[in-house]
Short mmCIF file of N, CA and C in Angstrom, two decimals:
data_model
loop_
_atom_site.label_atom_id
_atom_site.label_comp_id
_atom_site.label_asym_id
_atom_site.label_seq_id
_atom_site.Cartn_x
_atom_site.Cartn_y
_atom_site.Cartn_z
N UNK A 1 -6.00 -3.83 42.39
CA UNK A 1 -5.17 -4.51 41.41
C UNK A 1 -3.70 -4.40 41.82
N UNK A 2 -2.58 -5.89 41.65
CA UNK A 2 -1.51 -5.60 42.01
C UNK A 2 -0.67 -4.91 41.08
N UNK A 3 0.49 -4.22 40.81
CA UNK A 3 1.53 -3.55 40.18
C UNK A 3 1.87 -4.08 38.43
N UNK A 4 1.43 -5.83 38.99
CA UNK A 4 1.71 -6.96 37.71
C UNK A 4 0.54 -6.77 36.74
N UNK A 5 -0.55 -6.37 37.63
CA UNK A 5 -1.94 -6.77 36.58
C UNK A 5 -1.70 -5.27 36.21
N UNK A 6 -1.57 -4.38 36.90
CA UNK A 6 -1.98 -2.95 36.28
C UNK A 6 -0.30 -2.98 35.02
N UNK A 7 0.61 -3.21 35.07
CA UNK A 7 1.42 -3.72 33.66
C UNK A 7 0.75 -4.37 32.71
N UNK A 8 0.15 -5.49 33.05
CA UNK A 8 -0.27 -5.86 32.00
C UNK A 8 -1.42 -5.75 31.02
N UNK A 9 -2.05 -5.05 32.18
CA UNK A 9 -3.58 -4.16 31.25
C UNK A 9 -2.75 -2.79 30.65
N UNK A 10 -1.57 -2.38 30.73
CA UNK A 10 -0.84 -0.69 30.61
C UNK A 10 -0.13 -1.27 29.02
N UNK A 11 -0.08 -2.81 28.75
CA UNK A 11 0.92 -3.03 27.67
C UNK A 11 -0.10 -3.94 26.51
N UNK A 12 -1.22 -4.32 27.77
CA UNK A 12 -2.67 -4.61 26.41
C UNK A 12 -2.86 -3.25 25.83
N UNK A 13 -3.00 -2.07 26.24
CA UNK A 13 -3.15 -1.02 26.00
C UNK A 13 -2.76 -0.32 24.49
N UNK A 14 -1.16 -0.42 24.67
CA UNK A 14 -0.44 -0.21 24.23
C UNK A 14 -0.11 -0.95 22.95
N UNK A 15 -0.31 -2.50 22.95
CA UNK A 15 -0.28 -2.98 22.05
C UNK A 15 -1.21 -2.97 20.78
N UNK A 16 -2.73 -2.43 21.51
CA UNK A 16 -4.23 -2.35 20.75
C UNK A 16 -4.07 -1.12 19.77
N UNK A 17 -3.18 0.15 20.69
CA UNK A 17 -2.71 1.27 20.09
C UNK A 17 -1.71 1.17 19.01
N UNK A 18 -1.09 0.33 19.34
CA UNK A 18 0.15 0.52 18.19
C UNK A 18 -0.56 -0.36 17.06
N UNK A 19 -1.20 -1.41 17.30
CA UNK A 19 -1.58 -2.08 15.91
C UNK A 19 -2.59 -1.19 15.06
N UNK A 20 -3.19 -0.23 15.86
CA UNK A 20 -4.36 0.72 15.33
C UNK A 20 -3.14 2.00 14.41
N UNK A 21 -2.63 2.34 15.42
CA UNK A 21 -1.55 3.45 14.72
C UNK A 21 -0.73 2.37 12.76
N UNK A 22 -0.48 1.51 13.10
CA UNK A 22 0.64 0.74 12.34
C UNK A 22 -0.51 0.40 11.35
N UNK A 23 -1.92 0.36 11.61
CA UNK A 23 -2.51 -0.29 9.85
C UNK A 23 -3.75 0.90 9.31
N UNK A 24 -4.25 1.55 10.45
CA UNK A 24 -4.71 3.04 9.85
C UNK A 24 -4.41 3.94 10.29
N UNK A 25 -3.38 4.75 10.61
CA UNK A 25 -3.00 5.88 11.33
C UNK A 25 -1.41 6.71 10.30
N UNK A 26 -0.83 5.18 10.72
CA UNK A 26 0.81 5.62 9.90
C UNK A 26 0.96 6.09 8.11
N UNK A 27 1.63 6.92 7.96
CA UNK A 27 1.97 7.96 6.65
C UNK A 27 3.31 7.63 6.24
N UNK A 28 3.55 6.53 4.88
CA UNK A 28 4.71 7.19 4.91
C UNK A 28 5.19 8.14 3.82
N UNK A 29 5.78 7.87 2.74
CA UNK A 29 6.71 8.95 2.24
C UNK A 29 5.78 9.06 0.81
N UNK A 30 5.18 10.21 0.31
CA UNK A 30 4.75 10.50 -0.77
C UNK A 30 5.25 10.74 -1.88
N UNK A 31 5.12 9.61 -2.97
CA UNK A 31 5.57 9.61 -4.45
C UNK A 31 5.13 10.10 -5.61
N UNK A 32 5.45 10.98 -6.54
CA UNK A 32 5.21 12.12 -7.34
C UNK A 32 5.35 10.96 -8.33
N UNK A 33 4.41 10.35 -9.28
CA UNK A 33 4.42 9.29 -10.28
C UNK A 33 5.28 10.51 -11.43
N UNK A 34 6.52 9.69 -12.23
CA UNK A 34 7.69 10.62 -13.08
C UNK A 34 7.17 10.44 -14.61
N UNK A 35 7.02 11.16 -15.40
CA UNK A 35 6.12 10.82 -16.69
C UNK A 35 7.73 10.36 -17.53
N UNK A 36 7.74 9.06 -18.37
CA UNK A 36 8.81 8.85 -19.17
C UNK A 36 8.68 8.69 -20.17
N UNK A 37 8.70 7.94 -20.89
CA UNK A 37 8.25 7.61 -22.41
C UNK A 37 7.08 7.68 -22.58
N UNK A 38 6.69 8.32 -23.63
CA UNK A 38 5.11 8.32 -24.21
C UNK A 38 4.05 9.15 -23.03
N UNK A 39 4.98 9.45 -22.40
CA UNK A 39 3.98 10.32 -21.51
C UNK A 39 3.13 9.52 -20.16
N UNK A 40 3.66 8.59 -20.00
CA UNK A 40 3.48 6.96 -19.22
C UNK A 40 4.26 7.53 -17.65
N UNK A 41 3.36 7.76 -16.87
CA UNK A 41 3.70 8.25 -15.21
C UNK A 41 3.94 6.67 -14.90
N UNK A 42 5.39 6.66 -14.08
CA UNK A 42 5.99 5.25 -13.61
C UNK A 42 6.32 5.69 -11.96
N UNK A 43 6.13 4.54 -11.63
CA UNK A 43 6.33 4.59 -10.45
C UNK A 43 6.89 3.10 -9.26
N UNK A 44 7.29 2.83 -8.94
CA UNK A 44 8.16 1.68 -8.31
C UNK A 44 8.03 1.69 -6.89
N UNK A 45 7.66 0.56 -6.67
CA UNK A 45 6.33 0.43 -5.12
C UNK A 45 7.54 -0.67 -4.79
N UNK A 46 8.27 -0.55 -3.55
CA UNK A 46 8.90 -1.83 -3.24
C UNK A 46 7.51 -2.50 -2.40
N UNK A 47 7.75 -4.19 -2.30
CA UNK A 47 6.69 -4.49 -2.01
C UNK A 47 7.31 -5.64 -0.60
N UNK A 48 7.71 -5.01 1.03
CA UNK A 48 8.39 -6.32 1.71
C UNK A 48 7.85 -5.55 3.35
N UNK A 49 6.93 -5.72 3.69
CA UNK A 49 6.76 -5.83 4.91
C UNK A 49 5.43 -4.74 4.86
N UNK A 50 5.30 -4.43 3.51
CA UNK A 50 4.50 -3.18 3.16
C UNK A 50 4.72 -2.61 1.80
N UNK A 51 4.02 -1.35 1.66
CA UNK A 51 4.34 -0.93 0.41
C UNK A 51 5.19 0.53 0.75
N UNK A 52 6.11 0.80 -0.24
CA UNK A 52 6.95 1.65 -0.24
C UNK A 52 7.45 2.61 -1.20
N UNK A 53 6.94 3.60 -1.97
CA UNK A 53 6.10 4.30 -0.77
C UNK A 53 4.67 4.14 -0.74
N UNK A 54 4.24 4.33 -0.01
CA UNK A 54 2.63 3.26 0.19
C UNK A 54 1.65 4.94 0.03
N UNK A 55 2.19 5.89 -0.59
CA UNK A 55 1.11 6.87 -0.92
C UNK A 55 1.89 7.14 -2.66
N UNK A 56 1.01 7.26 -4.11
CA UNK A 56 1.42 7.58 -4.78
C UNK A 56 0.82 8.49 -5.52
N UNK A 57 1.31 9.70 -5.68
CA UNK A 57 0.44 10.90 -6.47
C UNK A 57 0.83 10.64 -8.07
N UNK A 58 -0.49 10.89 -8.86
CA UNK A 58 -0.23 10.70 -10.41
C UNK A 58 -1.40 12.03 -10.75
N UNK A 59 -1.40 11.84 -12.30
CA UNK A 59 -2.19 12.99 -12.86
C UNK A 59 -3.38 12.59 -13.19
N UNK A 60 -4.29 12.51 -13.36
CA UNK A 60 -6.09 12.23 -14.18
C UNK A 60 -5.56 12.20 -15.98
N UNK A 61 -6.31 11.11 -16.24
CA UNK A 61 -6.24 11.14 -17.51
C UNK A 61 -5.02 10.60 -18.44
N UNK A 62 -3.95 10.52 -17.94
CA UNK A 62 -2.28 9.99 -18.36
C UNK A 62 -2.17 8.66 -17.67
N UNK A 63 -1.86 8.19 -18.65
CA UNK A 63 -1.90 6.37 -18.23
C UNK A 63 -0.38 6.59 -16.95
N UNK A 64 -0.75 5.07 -15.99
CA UNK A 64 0.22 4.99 -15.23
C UNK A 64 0.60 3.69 -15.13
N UNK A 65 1.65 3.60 -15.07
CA UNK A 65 1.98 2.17 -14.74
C UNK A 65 3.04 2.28 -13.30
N UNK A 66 2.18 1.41 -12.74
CA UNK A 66 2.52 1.06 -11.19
C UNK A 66 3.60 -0.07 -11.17
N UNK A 67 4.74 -0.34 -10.80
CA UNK A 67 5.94 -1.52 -10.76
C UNK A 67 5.86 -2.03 -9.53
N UNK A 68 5.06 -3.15 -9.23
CA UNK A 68 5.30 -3.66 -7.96
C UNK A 68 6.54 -4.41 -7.66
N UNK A 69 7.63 -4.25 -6.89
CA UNK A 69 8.81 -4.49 -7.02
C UNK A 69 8.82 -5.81 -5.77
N UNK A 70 8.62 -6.63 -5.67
CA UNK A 70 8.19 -7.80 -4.15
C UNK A 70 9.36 -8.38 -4.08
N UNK A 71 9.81 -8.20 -2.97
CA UNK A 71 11.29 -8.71 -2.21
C UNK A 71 11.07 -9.53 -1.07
N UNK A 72 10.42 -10.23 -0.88
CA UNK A 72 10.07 -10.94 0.02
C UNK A 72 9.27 -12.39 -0.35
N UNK A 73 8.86 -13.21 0.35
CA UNK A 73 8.01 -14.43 0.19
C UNK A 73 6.70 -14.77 1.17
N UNK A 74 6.67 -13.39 1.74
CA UNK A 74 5.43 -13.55 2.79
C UNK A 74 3.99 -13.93 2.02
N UNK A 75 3.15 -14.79 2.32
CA UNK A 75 1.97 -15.02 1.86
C UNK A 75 1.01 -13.88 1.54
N UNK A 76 1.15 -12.72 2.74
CA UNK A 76 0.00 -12.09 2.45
C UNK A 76 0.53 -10.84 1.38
N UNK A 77 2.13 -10.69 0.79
CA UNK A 77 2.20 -9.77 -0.16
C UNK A 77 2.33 -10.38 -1.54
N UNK A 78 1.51 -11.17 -1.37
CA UNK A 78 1.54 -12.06 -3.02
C UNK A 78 0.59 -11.62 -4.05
N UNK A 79 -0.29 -10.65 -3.52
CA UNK A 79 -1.46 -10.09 -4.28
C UNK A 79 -1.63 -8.66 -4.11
N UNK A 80 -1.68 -7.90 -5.42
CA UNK A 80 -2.05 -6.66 -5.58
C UNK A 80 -3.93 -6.29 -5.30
N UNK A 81 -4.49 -5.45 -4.99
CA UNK A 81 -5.56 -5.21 -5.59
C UNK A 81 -6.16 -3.55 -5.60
N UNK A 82 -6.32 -3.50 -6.34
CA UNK A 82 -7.06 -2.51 -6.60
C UNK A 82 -8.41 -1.86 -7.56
N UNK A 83 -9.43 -2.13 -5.94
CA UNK A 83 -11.01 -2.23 -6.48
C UNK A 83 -11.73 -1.70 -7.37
N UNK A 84 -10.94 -0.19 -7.24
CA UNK A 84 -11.91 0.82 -7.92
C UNK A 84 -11.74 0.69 -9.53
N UNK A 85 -10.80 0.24 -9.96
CA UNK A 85 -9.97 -0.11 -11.11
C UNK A 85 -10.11 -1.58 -11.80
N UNK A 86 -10.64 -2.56 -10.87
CA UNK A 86 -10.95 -4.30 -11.20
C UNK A 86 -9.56 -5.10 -11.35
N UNK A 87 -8.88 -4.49 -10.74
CA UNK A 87 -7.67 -4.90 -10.73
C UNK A 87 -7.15 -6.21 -9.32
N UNK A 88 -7.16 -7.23 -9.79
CA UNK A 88 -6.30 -8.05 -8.71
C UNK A 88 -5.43 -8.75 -9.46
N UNK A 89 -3.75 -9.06 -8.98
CA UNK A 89 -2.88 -9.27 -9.46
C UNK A 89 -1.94 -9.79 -8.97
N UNK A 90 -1.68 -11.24 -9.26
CA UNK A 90 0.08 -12.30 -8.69
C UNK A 90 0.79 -11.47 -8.35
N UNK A 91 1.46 -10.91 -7.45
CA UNK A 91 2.93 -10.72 -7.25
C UNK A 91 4.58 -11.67 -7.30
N UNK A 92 4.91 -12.31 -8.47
CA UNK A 92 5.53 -13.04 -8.07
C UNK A 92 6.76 -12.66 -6.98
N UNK A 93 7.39 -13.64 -5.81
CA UNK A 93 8.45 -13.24 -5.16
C UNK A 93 9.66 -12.92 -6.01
N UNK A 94 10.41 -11.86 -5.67
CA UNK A 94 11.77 -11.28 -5.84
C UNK A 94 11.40 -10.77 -7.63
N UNK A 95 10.69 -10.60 -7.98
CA UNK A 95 10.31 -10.10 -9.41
C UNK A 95 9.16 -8.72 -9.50
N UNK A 96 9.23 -7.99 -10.59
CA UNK A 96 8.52 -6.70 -10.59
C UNK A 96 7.39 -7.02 -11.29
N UNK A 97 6.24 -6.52 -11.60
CA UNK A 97 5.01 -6.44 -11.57
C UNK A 97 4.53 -5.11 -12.56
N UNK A 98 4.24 -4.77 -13.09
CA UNK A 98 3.86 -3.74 -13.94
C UNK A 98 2.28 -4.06 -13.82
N UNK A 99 1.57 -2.66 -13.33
CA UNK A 99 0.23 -2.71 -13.23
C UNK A 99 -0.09 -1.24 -14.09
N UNK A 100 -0.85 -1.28 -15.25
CA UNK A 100 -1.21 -0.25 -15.76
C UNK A 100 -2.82 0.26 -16.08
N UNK A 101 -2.68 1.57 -15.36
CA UNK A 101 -4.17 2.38 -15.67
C UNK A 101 -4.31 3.75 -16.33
N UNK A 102 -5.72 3.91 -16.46
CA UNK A 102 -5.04 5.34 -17.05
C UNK A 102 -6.77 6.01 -16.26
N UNK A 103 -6.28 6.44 -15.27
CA UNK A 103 -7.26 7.41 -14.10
C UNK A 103 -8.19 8.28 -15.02
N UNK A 104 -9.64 8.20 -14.89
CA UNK A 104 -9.97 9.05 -15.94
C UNK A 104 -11.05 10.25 -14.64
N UNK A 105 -10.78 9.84 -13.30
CA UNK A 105 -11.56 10.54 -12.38
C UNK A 105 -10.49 10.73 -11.16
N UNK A 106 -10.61 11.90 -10.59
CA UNK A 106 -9.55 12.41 -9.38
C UNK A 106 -9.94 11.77 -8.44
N UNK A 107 -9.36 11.91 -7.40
CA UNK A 107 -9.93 10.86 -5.80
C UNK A 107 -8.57 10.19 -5.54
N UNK A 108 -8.94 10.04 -4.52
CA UNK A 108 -7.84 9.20 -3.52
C UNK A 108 -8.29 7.23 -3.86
N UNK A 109 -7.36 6.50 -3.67
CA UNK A 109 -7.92 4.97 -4.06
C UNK A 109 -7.03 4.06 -3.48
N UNK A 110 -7.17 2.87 -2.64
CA UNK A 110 -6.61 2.32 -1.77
C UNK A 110 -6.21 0.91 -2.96
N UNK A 111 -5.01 0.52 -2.53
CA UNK A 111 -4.37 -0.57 -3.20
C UNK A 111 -4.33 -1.78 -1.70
N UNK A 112 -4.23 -2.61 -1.56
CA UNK A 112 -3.94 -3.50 -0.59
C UNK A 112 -3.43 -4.94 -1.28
N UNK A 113 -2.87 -5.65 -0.36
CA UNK A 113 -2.69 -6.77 -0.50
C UNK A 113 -3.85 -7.80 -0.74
N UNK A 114 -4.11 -9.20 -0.58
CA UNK A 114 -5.64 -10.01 -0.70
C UNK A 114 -6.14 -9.88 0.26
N UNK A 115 -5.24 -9.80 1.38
CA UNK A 115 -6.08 -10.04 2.76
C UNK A 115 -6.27 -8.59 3.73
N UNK A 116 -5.73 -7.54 2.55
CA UNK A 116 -6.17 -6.17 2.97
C UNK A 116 -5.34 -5.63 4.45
N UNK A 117 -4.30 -6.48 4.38
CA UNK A 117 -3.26 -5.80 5.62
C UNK A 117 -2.13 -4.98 5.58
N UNK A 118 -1.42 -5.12 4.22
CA UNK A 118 -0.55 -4.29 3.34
C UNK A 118 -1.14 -3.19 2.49
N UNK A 119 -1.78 -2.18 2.79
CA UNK A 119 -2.23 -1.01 2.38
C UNK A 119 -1.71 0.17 1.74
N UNK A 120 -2.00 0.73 0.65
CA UNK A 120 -1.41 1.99 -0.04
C UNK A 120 -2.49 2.65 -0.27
N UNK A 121 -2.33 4.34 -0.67
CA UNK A 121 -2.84 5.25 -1.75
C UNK A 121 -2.66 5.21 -3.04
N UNK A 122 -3.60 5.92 -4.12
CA UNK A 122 -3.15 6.28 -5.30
C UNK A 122 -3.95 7.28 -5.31
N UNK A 123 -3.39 8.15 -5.35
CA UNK A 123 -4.10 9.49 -5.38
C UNK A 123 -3.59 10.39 -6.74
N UNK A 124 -5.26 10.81 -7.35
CA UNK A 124 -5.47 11.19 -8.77
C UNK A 124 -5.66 12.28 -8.65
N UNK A 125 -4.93 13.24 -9.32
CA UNK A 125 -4.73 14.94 -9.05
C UNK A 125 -4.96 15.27 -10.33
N UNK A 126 -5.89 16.49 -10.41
CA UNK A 126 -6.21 17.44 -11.99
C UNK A 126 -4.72 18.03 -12.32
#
């Protein structure tokens, strides 16, 4: 193989890796849901290239309301969902979103976009 092909099989490589790292691998910043009125855990998800912060810790049993905050107009962040809950939901662009549950079982629970490429946690703690 010449110098060119072994580059370009070294940056197929690389590219297969990073899209694997970038949609199941990457962590980002973990959110402590803040209890405010009535005892109502809030929490504020910006919603533009991803979710932010795309892991959110709450309590079992205390209702939560999730604020999807969408700053953007991309197609695929136009929809909330979250399965375990029967939840799918409009995002309108540049407007917030209030999604409310009240966790009655602990576990970890994935939120995504419709087409499941914009990915979060909600993770339910005793």
């Amino acid at each position: 193989m010449s110098a060119i092909e072994w580059m370009v099989a070294f940056a197929g490589i690389a590219a297969i890796a990073w899209v694997n790292w970038y949609f199941f691998l990457s962590h980002g910043p973990v959110a402590q849901a803040a209890a405010g009125a009535g005892g109502v855990q809030e929490v504020t998800i910006a919603v533009q290239s991803g979710y932010s912060p795309a892991q959110v810790r709450v309590k079992r049993g205390a209702p939560v309301r999730l604020v999807f905050d969408r700053r953007e107009t991309s197609s695929c962040s136009e929809e909330v969902v979250i399965p375990e809950f029967g939840i799918r939901r409009f995002l309108p662009a540049f407007q917030k979103t209030a999604v409310e549950i009240t966790p009655q079982t602990a576990g970890t629970f994935d939120f995504t976009c419709g087409m499941s490429m914009l990915r979060g946690k909600l993770t339910v703690e005793d």
